[in-house]
Coordinates of C-alpha atoms in Angstrom, one line a residue:
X275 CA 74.7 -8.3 6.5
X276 CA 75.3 -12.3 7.2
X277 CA 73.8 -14.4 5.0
X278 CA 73.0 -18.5 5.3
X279 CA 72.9 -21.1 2.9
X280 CA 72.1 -24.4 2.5
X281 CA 73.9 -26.7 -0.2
X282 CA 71.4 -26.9 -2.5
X283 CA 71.1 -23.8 -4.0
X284 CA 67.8 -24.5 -5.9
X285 CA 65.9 -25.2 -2.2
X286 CA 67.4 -22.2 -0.9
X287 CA 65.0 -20.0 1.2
X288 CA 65.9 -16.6 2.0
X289 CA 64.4 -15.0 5.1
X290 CA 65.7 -11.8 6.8
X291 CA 69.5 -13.1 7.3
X292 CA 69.1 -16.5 8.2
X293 CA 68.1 -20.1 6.0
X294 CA 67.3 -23.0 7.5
X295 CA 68.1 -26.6 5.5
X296 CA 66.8 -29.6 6.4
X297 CA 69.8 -31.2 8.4
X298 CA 73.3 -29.1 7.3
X299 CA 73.6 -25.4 7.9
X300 CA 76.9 -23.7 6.6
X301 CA 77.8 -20.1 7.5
X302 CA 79.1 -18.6 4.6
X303 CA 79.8 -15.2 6.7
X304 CA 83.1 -13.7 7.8
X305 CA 84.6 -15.0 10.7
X306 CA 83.6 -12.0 13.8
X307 CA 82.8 -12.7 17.0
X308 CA 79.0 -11.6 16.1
X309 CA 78.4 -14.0 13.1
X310 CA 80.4 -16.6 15.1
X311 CA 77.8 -16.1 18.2
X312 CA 74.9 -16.5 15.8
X313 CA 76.5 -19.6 13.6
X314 CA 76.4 -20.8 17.3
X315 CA 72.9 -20.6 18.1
X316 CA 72.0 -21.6 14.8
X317 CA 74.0 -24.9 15.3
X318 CA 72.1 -25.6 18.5
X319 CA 68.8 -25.6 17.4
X320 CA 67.2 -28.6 16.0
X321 CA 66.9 -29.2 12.6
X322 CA 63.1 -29.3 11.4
X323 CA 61.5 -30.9 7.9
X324 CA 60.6 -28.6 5.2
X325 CA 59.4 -25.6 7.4
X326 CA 57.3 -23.0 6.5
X327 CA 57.7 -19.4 5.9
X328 CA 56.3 -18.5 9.1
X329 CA 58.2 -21.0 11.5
X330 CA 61.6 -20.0 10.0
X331 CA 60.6 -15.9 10.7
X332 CA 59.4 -17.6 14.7
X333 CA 63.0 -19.1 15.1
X334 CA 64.8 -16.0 13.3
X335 CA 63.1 -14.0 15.8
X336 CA 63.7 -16.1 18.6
X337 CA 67.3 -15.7 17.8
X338 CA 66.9 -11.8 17.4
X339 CA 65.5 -11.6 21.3
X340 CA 68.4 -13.5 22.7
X341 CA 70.3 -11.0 20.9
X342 CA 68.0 -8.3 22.4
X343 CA 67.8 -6.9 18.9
X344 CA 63.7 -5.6 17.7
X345 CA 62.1 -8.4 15.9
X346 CA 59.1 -6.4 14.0
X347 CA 58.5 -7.5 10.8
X348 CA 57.9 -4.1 9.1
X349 CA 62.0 -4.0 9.5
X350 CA 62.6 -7.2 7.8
X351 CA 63.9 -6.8 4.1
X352 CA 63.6 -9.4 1.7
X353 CA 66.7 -9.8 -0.5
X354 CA 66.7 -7.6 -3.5
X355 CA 67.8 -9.9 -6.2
X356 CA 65.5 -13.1 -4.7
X357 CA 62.0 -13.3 -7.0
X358 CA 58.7 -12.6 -4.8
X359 CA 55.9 -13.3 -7.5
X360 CA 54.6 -16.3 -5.2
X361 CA 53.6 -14.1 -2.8
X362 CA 50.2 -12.3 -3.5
X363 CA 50.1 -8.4 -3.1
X364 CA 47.8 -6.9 -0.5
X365 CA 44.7 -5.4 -2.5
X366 CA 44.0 -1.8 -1.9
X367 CA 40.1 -0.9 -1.2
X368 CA 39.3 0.5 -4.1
X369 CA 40.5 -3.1 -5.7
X370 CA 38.5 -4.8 -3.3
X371 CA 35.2 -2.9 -4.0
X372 CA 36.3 -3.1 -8.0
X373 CA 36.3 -7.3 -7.5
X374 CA 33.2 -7.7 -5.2
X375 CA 31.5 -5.4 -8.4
X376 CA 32.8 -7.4 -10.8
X377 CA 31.4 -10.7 -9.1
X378 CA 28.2 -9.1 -8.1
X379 CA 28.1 -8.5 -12.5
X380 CA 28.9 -11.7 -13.5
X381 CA 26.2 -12.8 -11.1
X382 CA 23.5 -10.9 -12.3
X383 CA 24.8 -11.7 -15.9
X384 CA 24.3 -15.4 -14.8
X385 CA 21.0 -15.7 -13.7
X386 CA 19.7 -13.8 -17.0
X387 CA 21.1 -16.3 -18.6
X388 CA 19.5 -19.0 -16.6
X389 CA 15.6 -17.3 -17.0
X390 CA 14.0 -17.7 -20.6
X391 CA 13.5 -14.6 -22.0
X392 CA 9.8 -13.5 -22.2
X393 CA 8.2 -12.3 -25.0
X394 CA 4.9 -9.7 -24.2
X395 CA 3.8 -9.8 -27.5
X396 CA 2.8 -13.8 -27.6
X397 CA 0.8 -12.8 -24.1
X398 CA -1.0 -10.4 -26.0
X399 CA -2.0 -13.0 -28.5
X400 CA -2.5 -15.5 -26.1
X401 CA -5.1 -12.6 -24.1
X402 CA -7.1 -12.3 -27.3
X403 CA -7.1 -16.1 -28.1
X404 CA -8.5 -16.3 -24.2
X405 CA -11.2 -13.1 -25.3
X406 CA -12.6 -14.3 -27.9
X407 CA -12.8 -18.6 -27.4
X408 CA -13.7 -19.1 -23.5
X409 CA -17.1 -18.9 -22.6
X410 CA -16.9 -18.2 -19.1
X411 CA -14.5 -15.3 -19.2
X412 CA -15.3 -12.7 -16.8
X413 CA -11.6 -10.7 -16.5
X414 CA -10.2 -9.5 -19.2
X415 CA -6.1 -8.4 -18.2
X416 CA -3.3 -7.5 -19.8
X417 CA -1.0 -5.2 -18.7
X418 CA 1.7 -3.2 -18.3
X419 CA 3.3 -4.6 -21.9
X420 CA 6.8 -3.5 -22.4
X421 CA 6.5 -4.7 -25.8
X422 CA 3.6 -2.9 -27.1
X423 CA 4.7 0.2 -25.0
X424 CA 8.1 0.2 -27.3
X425 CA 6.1 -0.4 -30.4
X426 CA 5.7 2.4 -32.3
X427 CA 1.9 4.2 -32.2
X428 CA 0.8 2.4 -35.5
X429 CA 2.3 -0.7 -35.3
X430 CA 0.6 -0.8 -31.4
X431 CA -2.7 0.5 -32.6
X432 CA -2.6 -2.9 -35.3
X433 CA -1.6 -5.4 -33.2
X434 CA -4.7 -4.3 -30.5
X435 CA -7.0 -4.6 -33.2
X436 CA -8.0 -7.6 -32.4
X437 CA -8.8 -6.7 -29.0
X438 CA -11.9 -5.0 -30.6
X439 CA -12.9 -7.4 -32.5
X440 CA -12.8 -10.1 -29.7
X441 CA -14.8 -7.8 -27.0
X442 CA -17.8 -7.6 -30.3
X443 CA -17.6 -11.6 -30.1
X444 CA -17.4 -11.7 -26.1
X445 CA -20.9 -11.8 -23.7
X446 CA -19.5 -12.8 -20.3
X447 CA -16.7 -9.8 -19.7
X448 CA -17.0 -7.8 -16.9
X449 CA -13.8 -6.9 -15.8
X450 CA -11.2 -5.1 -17.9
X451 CA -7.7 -4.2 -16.8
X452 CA -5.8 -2.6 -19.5
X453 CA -2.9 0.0 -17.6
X454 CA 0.7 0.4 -18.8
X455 CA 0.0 -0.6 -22.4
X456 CA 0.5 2.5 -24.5
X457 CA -3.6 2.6 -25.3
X458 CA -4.5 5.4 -27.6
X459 CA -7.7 7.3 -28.0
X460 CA -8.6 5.7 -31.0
X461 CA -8.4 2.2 -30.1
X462 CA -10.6 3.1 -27.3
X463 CA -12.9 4.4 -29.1
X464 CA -13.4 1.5 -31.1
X465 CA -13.6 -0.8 -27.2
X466 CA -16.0 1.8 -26.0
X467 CA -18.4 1.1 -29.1
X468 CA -18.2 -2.5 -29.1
X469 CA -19.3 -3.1 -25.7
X470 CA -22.0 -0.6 -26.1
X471 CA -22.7 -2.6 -28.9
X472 CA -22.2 -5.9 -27.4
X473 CA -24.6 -5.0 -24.6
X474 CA -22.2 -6.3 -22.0
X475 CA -22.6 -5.4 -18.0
X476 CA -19.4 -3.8 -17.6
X477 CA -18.6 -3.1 -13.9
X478 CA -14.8 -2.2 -13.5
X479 CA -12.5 -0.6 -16.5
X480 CA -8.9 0.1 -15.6
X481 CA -7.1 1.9 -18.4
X482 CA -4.6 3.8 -16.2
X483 CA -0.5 4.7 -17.7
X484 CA -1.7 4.9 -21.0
X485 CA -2.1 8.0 -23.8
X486 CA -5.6 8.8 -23.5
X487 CA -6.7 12.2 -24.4
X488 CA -9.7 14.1 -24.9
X489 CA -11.3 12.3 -27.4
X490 CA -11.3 9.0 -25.7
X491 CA -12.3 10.7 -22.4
X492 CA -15.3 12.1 -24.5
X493 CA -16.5 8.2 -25.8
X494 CA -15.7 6.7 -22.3
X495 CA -18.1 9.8 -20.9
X496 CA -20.5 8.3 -23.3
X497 CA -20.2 4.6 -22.3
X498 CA -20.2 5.8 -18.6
X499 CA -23.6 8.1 -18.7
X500 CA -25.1 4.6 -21.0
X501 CA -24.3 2.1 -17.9
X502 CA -26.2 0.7 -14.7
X503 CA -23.7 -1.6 -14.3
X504 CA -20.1 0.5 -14.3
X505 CA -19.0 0.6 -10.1
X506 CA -15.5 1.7 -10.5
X507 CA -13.6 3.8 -13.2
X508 CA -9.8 4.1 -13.2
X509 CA -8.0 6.8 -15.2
X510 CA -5.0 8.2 -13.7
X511 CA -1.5 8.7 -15.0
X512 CA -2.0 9.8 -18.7
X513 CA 0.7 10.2 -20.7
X514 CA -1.8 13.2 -22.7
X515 CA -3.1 16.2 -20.7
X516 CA -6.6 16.0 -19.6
X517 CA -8.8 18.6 -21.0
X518 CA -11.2 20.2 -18.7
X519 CA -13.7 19.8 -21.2
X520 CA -13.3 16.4 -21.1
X521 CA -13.6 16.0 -17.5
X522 CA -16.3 17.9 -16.8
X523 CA -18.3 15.4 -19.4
X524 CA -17.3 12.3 -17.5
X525 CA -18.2 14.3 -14.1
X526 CA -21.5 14.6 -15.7
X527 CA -21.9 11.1 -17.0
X528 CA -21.1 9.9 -13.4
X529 CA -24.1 12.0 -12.0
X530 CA -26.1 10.6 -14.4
X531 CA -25.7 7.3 -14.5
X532 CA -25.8 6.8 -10.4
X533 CA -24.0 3.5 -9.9
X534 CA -20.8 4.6 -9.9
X535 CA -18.6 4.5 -6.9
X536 CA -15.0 4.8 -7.6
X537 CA -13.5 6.8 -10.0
X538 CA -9.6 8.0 -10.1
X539 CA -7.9 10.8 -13.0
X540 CA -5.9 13.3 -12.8
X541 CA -7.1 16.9 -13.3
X542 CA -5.1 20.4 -12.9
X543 CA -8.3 22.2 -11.2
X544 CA -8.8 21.2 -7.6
X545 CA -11.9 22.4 -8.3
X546 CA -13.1 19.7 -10.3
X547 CA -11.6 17.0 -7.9
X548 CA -13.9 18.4 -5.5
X549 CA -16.8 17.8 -8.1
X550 CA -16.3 14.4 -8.6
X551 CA -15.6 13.6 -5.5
X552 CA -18.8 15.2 -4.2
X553 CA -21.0 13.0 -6.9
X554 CA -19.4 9.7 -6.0
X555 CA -20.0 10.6 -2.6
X556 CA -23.6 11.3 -3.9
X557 CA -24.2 7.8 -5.7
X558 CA -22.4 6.0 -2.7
X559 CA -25.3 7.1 -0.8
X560 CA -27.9 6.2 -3.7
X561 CA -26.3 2.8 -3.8
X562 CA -26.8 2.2 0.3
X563 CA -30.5 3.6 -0.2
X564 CA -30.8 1.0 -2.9
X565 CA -29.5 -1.9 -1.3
X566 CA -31.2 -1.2 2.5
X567 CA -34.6 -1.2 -0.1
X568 CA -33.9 -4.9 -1.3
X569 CA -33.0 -6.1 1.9
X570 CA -36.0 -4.8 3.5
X571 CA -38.2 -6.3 0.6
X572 CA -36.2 -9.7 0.8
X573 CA -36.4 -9.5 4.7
X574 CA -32.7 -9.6 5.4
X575 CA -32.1 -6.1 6.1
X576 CA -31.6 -6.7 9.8
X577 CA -28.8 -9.8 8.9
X578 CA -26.8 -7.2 7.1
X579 CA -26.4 -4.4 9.8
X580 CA -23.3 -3.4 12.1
X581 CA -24.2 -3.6 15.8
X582 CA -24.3 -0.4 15.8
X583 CA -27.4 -0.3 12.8
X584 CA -28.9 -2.8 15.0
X585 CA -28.5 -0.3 18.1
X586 CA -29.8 2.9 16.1
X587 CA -32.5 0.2 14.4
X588 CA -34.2 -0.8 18.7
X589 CA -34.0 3.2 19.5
X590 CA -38.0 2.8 19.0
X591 CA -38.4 0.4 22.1
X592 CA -35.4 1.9 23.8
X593 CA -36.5 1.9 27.7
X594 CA -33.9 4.6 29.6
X595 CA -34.0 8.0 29.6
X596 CA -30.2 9.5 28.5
X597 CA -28.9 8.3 25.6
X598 CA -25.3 8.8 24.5
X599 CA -22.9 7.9 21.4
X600 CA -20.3 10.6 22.0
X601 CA -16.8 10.1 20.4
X602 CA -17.9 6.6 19.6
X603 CA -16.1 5.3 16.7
X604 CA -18.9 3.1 15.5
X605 CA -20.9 5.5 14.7
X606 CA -18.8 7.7 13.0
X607 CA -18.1 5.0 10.7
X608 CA -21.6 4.5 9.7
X609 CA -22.5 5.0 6.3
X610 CA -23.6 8.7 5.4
X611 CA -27.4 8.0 4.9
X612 CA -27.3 6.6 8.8
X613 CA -26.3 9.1 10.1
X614 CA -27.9 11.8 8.5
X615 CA -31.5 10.3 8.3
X616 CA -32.1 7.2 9.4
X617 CA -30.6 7.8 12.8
X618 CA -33.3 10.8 13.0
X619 CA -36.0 8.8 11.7
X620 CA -35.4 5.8 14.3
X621 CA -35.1 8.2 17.6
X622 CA -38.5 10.6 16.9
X623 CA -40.4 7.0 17.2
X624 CA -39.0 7.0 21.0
X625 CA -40.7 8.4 23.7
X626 CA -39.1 8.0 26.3
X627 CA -35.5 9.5 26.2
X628 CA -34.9 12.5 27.7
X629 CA -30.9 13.4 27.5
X630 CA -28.7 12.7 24.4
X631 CA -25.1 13.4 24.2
X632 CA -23.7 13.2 20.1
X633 CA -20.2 15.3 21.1
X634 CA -17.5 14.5 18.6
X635 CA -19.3 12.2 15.3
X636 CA -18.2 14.6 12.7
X637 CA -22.3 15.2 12.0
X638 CA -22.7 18.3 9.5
X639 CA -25.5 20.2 8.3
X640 CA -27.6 17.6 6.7
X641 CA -27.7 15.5 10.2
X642 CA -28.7 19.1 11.1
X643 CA -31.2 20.0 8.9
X644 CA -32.9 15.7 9.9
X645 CA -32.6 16.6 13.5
X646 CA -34.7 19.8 13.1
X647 CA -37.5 18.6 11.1
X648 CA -38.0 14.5 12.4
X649 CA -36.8 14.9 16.1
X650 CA -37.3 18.5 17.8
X651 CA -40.5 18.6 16.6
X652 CA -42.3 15.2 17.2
X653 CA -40.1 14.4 20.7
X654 CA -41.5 16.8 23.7
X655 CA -40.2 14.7 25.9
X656 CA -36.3 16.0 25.3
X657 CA -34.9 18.1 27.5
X658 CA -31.1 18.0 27.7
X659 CA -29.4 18.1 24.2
X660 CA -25.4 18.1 23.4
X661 CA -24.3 18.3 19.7
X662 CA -21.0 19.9 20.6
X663 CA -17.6 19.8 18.6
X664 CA -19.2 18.5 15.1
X665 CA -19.2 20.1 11.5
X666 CA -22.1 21.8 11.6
X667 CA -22.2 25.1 9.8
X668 CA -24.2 28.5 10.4
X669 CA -27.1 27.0 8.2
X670 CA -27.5 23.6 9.9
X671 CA -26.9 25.5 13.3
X672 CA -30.1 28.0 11.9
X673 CA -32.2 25.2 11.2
X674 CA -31.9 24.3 14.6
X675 CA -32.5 27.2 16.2
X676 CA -35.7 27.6 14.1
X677 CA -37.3 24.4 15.6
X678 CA -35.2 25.1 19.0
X679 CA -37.8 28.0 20.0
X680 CA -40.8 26.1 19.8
X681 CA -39.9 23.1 22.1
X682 CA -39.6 22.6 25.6
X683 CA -35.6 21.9 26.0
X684 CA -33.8 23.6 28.7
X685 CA -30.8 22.8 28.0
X686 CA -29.0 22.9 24.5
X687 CA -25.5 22.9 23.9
X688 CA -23.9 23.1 20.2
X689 CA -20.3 25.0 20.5
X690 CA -17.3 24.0 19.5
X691 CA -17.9 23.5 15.8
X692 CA -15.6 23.0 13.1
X693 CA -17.0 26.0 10.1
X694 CA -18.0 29.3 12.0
X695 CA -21.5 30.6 13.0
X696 CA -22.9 33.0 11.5
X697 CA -24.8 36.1 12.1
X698 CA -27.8 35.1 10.7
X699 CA -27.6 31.6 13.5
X700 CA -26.5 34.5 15.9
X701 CA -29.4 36.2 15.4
X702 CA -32.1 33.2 15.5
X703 CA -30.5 31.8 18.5
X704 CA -31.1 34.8 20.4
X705 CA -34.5 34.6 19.4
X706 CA -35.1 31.0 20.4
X707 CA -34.1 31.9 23.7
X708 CA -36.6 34.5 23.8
X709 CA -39.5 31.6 22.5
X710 CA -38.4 29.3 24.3
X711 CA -39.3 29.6 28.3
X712 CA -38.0 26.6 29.2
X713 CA -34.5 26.9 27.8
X714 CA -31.8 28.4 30.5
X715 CA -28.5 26.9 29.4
X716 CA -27.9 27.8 26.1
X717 CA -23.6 26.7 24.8
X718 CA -23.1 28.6 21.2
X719 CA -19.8 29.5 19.9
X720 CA -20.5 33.3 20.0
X721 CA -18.8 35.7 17.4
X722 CA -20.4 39.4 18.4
X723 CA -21.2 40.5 21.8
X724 CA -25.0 42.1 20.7
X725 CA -26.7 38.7 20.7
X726 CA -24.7 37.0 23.3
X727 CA -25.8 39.8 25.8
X728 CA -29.8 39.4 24.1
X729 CA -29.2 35.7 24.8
X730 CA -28.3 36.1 28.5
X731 CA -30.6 38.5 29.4
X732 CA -33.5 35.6 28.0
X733 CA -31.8 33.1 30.0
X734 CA -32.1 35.0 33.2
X735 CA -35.4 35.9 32.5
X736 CA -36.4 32.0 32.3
X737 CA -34.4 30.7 35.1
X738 CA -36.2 33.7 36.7
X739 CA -39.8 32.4 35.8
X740 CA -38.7 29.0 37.0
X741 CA -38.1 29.6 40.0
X742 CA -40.9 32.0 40.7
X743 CA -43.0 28.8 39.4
X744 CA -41.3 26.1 41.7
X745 CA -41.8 29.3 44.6
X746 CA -45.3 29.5 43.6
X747 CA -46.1 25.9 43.7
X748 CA -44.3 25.2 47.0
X749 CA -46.7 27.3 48.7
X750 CA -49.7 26.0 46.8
X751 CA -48.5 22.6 48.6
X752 CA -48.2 24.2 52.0

């Protein structure tokens, strides 16, 4: 293959067959008419200044198509004995993702550098400094340590000594967040005892991540049953198992004490979940009674109502005759006691209303067991009543029916109910429709076909004696 020199050797660029110099080009080739064709062209174009690499390829291929010879670059073949370590290799992908790695590494190594390492232990010291010197303190935080956390069990249980002793000193704490520090049983113990000690009005304790196990459940039960003060109690995620034992003394020291609200653990037995989530429910309610008391005595109680308590609170003077608060989201939010009693309370004052619709408030047996003795028995003046597609159970539903058969409502509708009837609400339903003349449309979710028919046959009977009586009295007129 031809090759093309210029004069200085140590300039010399080598492309594909051909290099340009600045102003002289020699063929070195043998004289053939091919070589002598391209010397030829070569001579007639112009001579350029120091080109680059990629205008000396343009006018080589140039050149080429004249020739009408292929120009592509993947058949171009760089001279064997010329060094290429200028020119930089194309990375391969996995190079490429190994580099970006690298950088995103050093990166992250830099801006460690940059932040000032932190040191959990002098927050701790600072914590207790704050516990036992400032007055005014009301929450008491530290948490999630890493420090203590990686301390061994004794060495933590020394350095949180001092915790103790500055809750014995401190008056004004009411708050204490201690989760994610590696808390033990027995330094607990010794917290629980000095602010029993102390006499302090603890209302929130968050000890949650930590290794508490039956033995500081057991002195936190103790503390628990003690206070009028403690609202919410958080004890989830211990690193020990939680003995049943144990929880069944804290479930018993939040009945007791009454105050208390909130209260999250973990325990195997769903059973026991359903406990305490049935006595929080229990003091939530006690804690609504209480506070409806104090605003009645301070004579706020109507400033701190919902519109909808405002509503239920005029049903007394209400003038129109239906009254309905089906599916209405308001009122399924009210608090439990409002809807179980007071609602009841506040509508057998009213005289007037003749038709309520509650379809759809999720109202269960206690609403029930309110409607039957504080409205069907004081509020003649009801005839059409819908309490269709609640909770209410075969007992509330029995209730009901009870004080159903000595009123004068004709119609009554209560199907559609989340729990099942049962026989026993089967039977007394058919029985109030036998008491009660008045009643001829009667809805119930019927399981067995013997008090259905019963039922029935009552209700033809009454419709029956209605209309003999609105026969008879037509012709008294005439």
């Amino acid at each position: 293959m031809p090759l093309f020199k210029r004069k200085d050797k140590s300039r010399t660029v080598t492309t594909c067959s051909v290099a340009v110099q600045t102003d002289v080009i020699n063929c070195t080739c043998k004289p053939n008419q091919n070589t002598m064709d391209l010397c030829e062209e070569i001579k007639d174009t112009e001579p350029v200044a120091s080109k680059s690499m990629v205008e000396i390829n343009s006018v080589n291929e140039n050149l080429n198509m004249k020739r009408g010879k292929n120009t592509s670059s993947s058949n171009i073949k760089p001279k064997e004995n010329e060094d290429s370590s200028d020119e930089e290799p194309i990375p391969t992908p996995k190079k490429i993702l190994k580099n970006k790695k690298a950088k995103t590494d050093k990166k992250k190594n830099d801006s460690k550098a940059i932040l000032p390492e932190r040191n959990d232990l002098d927050v701790l010291k600072t914590v207790i400094h704050q516990l036992k010197n400032e007055k005014d303190l009301e929450v008491f935080e530290l948490a999630n340590n890493v420090s203590l956390v990686k301390t061994e069990t004794l060495e933590r249980n020394k350095l949180l000594l001092p915790v103790v002793d500055a809750f014995r000193r401190n008056k004004t704490v009411t708050q204490i967040f201690l989760p994610g520090i590696g808390l033990t049983s027995k330094i607990l113990v010794q917290i629980t005892a000095a602010i029993s000690d102390s006499g302090k009005q603890i209302q929130k304790i968050n000890i949650e991540s930590n290794d508490i196990d039956e033995e500081g459940f057991l002195s936190l039960a103790n503390l628990v049953r003690t206070s009028k003060s403690l609202k919410e109690l958080r004890l989830a995620n211990q690193k020990s198992l939680v003995s049943t034992a144990s929880i069944e003394a804290l479930i018993s020291a939040v009945r007791d004490n009454r105050v208390t609200t909130t209260c999250s653990l973990n325990a195997r037995d769903p059973v026991l979940i359903r406990d305490l989530d049935k006595v929080l429910a229990d003091n939530l309610d006690l804690v609504r009674q209480a506070r409806v008391a104090r605003q009645k005595s301070e004579g706020t109680f109507q400033a701190g109502m919902s519109p909808m308590m405002k509503t239920i609170s005029e049903l007394p003077s209400y003038e129109r005759t239906e009254l309905s608060f089906s599916n209405n989201f308001q009122f399924i939010q009210l608090p439990k006691l409002w809807k179980e009693e007071t609602f009841c309370e506040y509508f057998s004052q009213n005289k007037k209303i003749t038709d309520l619709s509650l379809i759809g408030l999720d109202l269960n047996d206690n609403f029930a067991v309110a409607f039957a003795q504080k409205v069907l028995p004081v509020c003649p003046q009801l005839k059409n009543i819908n309490l269709a597609r609640n909770n209410i159970s075969g007992n509330g539903i029995a209730e009901i029916a009870k004080a159903l058969a000595n009123t004068s409502v004709e119609k009554f509708r209560i199907n559609d109910q989340k729990p099942s009837i049962t026989n026993e609400a089967e039977e007394l339903m058919a029985k109030a429709s036998e008491q009660n003349k008045s009643l001829v449309t009667l809805n119930v979710a019927w399981r067995g076909k013997q008090f259905r028919d019963i039922c029935e046959r009552n209700l033809m009977r009454n419709m029956d004696e209605r209309r003999k009586n609105r026969v008879s009295k037509c012709l008294d007129q005439n």
